[in-house]
Short mmCIF file of C-alpha atoms and ligand atoms in Angstrom, two decimals:
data_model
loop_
_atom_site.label_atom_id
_atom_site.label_comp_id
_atom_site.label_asym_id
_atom_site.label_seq_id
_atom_site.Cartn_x
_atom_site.Cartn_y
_atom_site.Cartn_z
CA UNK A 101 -8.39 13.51 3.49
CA UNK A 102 -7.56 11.75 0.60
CA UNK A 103 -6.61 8.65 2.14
CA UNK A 104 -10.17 8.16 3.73
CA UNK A 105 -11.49 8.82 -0.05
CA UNK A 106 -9.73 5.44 -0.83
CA UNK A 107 -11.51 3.54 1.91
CA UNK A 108 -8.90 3.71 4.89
CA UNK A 109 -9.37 5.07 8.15
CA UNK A 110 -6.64 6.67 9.41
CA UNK A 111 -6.73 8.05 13.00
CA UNK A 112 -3.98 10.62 13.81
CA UNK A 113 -1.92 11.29 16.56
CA UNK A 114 0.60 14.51 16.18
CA UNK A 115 3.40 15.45 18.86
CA UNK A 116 4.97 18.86 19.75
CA UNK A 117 7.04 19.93 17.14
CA UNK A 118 11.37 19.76 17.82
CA UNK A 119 14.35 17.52 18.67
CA UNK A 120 13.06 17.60 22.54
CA UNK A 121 9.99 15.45 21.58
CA UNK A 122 12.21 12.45 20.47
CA UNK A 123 12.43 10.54 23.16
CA UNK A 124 10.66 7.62 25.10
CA UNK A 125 8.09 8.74 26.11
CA UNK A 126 6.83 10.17 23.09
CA UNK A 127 7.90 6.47 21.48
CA UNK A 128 5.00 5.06 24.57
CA UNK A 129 2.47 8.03 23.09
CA UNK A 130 2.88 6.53 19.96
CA UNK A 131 2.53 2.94 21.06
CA UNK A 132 -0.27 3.66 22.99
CA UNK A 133 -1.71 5.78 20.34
CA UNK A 134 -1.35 2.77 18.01
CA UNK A 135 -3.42 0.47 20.20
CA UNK A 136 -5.96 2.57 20.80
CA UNK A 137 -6.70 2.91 17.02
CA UNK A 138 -6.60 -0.98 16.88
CA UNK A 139 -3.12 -1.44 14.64
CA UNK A 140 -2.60 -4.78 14.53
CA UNK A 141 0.24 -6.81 12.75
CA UNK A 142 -1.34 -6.15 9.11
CA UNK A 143 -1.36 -2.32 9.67
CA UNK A 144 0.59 -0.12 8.26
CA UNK A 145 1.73 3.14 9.59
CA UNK A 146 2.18 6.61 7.57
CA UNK A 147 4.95 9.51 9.03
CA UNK A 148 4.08 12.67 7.78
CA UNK A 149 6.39 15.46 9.35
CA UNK A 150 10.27 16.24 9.03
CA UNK A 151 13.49 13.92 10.52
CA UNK A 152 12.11 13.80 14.08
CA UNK A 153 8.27 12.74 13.49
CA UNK A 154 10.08 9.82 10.85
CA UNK A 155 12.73 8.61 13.38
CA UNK A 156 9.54 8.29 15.98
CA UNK A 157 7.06 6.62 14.26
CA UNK A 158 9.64 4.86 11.91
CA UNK A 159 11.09 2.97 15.46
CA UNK A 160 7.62 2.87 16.92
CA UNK A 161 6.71 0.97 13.92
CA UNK A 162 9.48 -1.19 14.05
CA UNK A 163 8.56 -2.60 17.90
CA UNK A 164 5.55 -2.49 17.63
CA UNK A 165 3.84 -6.03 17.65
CA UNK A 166 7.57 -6.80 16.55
CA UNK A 167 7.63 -4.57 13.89
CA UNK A 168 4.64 -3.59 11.41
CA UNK A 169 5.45 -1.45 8.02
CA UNK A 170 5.34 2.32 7.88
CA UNK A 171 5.56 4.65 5.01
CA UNK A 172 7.94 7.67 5.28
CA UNK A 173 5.96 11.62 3.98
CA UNK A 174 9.05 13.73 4.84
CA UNK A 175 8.11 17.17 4.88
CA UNK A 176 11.35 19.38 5.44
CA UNK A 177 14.55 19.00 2.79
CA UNK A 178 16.45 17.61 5.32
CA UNK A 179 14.43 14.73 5.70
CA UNK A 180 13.56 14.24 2.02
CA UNK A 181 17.78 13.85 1.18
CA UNK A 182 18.41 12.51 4.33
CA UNK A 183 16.69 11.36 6.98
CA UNK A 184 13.94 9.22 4.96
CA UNK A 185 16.23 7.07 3.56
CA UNK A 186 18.45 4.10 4.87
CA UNK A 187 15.63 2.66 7.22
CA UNK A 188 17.56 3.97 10.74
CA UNK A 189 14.75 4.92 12.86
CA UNK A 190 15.22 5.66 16.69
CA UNK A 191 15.14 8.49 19.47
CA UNK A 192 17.31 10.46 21.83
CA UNK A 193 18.36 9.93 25.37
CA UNK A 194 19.62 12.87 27.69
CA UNK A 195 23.18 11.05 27.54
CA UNK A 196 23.45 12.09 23.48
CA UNK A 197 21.45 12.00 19.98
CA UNK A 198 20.08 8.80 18.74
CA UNK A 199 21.56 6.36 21.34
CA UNK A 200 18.67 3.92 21.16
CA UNK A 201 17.49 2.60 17.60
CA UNK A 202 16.95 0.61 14.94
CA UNK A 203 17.03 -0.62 11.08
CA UNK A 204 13.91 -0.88 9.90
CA UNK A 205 13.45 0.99 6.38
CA UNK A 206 9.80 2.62 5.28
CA UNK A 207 8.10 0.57 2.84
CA UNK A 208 7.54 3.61 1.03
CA UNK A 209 9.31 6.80 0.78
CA UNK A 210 6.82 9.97 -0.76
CA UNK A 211 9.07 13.15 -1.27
CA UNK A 212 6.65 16.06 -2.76
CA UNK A 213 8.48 19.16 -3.15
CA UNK A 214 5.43 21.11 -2.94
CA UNK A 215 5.52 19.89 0.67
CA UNK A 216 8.47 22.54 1.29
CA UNK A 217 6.59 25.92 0.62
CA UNK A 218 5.58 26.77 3.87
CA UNK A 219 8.87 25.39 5.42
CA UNK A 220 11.15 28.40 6.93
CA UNK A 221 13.63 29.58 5.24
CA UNK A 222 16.54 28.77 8.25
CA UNK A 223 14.82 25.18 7.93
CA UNK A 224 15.10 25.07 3.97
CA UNK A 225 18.87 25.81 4.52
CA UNK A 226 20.17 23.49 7.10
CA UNK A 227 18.35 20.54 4.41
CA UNK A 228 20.25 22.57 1.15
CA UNK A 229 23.93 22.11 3.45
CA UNK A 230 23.32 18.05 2.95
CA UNK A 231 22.22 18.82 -0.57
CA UNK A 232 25.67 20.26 -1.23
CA UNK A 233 27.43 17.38 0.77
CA UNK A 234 25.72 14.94 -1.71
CA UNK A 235 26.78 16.94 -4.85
CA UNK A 236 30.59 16.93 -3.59
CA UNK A 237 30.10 13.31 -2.44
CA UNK A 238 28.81 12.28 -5.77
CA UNK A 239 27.33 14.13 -7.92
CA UNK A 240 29.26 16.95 -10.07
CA UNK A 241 26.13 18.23 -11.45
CA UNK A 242 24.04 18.35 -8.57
CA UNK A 243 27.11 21.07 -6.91
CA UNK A 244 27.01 22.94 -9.80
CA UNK A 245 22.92 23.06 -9.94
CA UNK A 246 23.79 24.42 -6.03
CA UNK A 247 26.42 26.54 -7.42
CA UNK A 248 23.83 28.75 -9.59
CA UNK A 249 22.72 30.35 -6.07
CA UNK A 250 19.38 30.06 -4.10
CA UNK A 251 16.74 31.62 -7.08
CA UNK A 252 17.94 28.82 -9.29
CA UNK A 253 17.77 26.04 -6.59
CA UNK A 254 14.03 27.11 -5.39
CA UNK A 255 13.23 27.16 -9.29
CA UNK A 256 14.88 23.71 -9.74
CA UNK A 257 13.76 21.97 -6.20
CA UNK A 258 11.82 18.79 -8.21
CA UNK A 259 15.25 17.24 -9.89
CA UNK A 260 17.75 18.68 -6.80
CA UNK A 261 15.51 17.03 -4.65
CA UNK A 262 15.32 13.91 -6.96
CA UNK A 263 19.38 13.91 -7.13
CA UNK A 264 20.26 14.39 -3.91
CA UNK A 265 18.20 11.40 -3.16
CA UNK A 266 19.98 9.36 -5.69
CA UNK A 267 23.25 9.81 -3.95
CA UNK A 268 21.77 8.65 -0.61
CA UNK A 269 19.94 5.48 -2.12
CA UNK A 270 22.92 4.71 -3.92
CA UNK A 271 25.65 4.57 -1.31
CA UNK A 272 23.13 2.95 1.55
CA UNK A 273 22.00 0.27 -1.19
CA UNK A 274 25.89 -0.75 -1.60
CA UNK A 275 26.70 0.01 2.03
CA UNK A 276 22.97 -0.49 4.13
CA UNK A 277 24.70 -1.56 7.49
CA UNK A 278 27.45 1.02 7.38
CA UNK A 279 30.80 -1.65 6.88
CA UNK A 280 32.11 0.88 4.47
CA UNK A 281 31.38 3.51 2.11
CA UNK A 282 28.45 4.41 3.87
CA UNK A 283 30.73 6.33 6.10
CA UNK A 284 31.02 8.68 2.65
CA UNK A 285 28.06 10.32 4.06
CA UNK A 286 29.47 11.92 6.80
CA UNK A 287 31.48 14.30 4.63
CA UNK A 288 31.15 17.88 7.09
CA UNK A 289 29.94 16.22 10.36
CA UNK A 290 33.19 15.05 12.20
CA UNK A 291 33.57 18.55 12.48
CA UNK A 292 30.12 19.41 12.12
CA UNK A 293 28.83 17.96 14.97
CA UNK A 294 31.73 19.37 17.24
CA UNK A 295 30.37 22.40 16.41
CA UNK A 296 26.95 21.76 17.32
CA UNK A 297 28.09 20.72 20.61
CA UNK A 298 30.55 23.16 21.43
CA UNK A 299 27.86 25.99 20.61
CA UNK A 300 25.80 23.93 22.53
CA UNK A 301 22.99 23.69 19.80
CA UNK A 302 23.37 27.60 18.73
CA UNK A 303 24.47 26.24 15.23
CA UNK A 304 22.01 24.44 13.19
CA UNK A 305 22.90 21.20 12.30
CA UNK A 306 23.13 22.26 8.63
CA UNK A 307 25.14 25.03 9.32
CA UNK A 308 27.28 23.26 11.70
CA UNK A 309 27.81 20.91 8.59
CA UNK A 310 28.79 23.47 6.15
CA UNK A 311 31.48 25.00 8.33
CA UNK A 312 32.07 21.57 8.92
CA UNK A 313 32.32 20.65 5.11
CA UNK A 314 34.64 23.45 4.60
CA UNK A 315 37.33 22.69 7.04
CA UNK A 316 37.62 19.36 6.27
CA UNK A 317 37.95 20.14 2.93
CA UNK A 318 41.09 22.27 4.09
CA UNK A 319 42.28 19.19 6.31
CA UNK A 320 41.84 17.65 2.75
CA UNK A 321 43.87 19.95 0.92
CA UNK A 322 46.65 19.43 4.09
CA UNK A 323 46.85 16.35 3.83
CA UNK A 324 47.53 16.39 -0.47
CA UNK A 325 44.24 14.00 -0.06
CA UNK A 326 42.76 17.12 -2.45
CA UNK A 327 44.18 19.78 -4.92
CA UNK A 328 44.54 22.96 -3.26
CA UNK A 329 41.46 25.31 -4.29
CA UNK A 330 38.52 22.27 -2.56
CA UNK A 331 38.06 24.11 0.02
CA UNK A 332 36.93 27.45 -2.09
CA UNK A 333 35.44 26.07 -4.09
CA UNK A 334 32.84 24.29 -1.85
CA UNK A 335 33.07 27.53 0.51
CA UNK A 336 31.87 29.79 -2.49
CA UNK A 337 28.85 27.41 -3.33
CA UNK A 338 27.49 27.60 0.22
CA UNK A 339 27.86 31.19 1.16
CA UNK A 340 25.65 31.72 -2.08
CA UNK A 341 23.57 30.15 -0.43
CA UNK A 342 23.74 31.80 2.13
CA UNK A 343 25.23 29.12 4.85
CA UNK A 344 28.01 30.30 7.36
CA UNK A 345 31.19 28.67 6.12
CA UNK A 346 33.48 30.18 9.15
CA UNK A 347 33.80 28.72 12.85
CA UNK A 348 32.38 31.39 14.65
CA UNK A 349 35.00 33.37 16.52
CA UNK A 350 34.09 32.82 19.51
CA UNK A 351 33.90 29.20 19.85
CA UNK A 352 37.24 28.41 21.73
CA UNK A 353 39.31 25.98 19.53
CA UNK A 354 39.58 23.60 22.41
CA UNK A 355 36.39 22.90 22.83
CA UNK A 356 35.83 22.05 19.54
CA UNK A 357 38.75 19.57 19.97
CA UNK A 358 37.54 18.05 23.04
CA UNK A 359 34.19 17.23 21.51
CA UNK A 360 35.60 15.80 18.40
CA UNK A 361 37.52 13.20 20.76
CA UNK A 362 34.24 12.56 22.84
CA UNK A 363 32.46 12.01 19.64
CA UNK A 364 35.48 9.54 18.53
CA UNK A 365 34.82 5.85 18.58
CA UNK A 366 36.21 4.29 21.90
CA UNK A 367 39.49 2.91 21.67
CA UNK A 368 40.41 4.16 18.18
CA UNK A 369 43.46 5.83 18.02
CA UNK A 370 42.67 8.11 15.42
CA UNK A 371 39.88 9.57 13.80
CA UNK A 372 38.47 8.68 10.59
CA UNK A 373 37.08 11.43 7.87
CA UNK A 374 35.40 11.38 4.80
CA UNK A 375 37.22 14.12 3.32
CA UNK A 376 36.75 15.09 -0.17
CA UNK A 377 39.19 14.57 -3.15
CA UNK A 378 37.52 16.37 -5.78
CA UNK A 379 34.04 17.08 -6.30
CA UNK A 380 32.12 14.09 -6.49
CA UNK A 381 34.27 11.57 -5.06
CA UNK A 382 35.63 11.14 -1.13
CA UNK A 383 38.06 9.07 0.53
CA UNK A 384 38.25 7.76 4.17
CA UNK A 385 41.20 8.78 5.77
CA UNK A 386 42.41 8.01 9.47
CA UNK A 387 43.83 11.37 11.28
CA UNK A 388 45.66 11.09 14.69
CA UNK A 389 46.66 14.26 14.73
CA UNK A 390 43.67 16.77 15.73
CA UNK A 391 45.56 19.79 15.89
CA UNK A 392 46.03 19.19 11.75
CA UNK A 393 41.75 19.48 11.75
CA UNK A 394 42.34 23.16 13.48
CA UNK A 395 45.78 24.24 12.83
N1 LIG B 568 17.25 8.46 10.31
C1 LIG B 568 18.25 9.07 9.71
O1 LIG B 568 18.98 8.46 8.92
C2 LIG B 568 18.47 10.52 9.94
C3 LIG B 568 19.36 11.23 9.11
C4 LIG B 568 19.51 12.59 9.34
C5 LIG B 568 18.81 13.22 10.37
N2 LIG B 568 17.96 12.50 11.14
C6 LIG B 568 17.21 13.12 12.25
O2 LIG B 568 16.30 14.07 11.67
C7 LIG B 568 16.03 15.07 12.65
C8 LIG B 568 16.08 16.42 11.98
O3 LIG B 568 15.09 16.45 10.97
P1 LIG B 568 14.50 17.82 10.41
O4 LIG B 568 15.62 18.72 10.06
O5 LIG B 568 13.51 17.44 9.39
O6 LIG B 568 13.86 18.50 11.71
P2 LIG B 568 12.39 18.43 12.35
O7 LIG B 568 11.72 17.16 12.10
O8 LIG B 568 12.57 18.87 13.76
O9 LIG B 568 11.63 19.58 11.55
C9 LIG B 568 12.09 20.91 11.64
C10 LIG B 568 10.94 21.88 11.95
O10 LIG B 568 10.16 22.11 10.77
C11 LIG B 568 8.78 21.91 11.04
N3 LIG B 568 8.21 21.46 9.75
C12 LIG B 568 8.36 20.23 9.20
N4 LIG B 568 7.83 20.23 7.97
C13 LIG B 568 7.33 21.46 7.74
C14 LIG B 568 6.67 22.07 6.63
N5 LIG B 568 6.48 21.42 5.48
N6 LIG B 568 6.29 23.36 6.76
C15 LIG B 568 6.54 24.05 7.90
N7 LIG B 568 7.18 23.54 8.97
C16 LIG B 568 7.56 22.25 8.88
C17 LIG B 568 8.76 20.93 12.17
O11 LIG B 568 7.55 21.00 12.88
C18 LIG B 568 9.96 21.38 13.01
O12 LIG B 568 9.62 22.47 13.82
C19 LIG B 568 17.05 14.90 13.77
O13 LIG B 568 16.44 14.33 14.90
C20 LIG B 568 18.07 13.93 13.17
O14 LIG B 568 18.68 13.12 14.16
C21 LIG B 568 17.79 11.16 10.96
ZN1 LIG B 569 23.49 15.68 8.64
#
């Protein structure tokens, strides 16, 4: 290993692969793990994996000893755009996703493409679905990069990869504890996530965000927030790419409701979107009205 060739010692500890491994008690494997290799407050600690291994070890890192530095390796797309960057670490309990957590960003992020060749192709996907929320967030050309279809993006995955990141960084450097425009980022999962739950974890989370993406982008063009035509527009770029852009049929529509408004901040009235305008720029907008989300 190439890190030994340098003169460190790592010692590794891996964990079963999946969303069901981030939890507490791996956290206590990991602590536990650390002491036995002798961390102390001057080590530093490298994740190498995809969003689950780098939410683990990033909050591991963060308690342990009251917090010693780690170094992010993401290793699946999603993780590289996404999940690497804005320093929220943390794990699941069986009440929802990533109840318990913290802030406490990788002194290092190390995002090598190469990294993504053996990653499956249903994998590659759900990571491409935030690439294409980032181009409509912020970046024109990234989209149309996306827009060229799936040959193009594998050809092109050093500088996609490179932009996509630039739109995170960006918006979390303006907005790192989430007052404001950091919100942007959420483009596709208000709906998106009611979709994961109602098909209780049959969608992907990236697909769950492009069907997500796409009727919000109709709730846009509803609410005159966008010029009619949004909503094809970012439909067309994702089906070449061969990401569902339909609610499945046979997810009932109240469902879907029901686990928007569980999902909903408690006591707000209303919900609030980021719902695109055009591509490359969003706007938060409050919406009381559900049924205008699923007409
Ligand atoms: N901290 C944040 O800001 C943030 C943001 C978005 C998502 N997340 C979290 O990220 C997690 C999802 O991350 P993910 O999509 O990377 O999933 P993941 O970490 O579960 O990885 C997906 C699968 O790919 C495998 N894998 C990883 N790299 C591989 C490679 N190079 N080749 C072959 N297989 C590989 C993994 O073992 C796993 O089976 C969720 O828990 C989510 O909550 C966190
Ligand atoms: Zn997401």
């Amino acid at each position: 290993m190439s890190l030994q060739e340098v003169g460190f010692s790592p010692k590794i500890i891996t964990i079963p692969a999946g969303e069901s491994s981030k939890t507490l008690e791996t956290v206590q494997v990991l602590w536990q793990g650390f002491l036995e290799a002798g961390l102390d407050r001057g080590s530093t600690v490298v994740a190498l994996g995809g969003g689950v291994v780098g939410d683990l070890a990033g909050f591991a890192a963060s308690t342990y000893m009251r917090g010693i530095h780690w170094v992010c390796v993401p290793t699946t797309l999603l993780s590289m755009v996404d999940a690497s960057l804005g320093g929220k670490t943390g794990f699941d309990l069986p009440r929802g996703k990533n109840l318990i957590g913290s802030f406490h960003p990788p002194r290092l992020v190390l995002s090598d493409p190469q990294m993504l060749q053996t990653l499956p192709e249903a994998e590659f996907l759900s990571g491409l679905a935030e690439v294409v929320k980032h181009g409509v967030i912020a970046d024109p050309g990234l989209f149309h990069m996306c827009a060229q279809g799936i040959d193009h993006v594998r050809e092109n995955l050093a500088p996609l990869v490179k932009q996509a990141m630039a739109v995170k960084i960006k918006i979390i450097e303006e907005d790192p504890y989430e007052k404001g425009m950091r919100a942007a980022l959420n483009l596709g999962h208000t709906v998106g996530h009611a979709l994961e739950l109602a098909s209780r974890f049959r969608l992907r989370h990236g697909e769950a965000v492009a069907i997500g993406m796409v009727a919000e982008a109709k709730l846009a063009e509803r609410l005159s927030v966008a010029a009619p035509g949004m909503s094809d527009k970012v439909a067309g770029v994702l089906s070449r790419l061969g990401l569902p852009v339909r609610i499945p049929t046979d997810l009932p529509r109240e469902e879907i409701i029901q686990a928007m408004k569980l999902d909903k901040k408690k006591h707000a009235a209303a919900i609030r979107f980021a719902l695109p305008v055009q591509v490359g720029q969003v706007e938060l907008v409050e919406v009381r009205d559900l049924d205008l989300v699923l007409p």
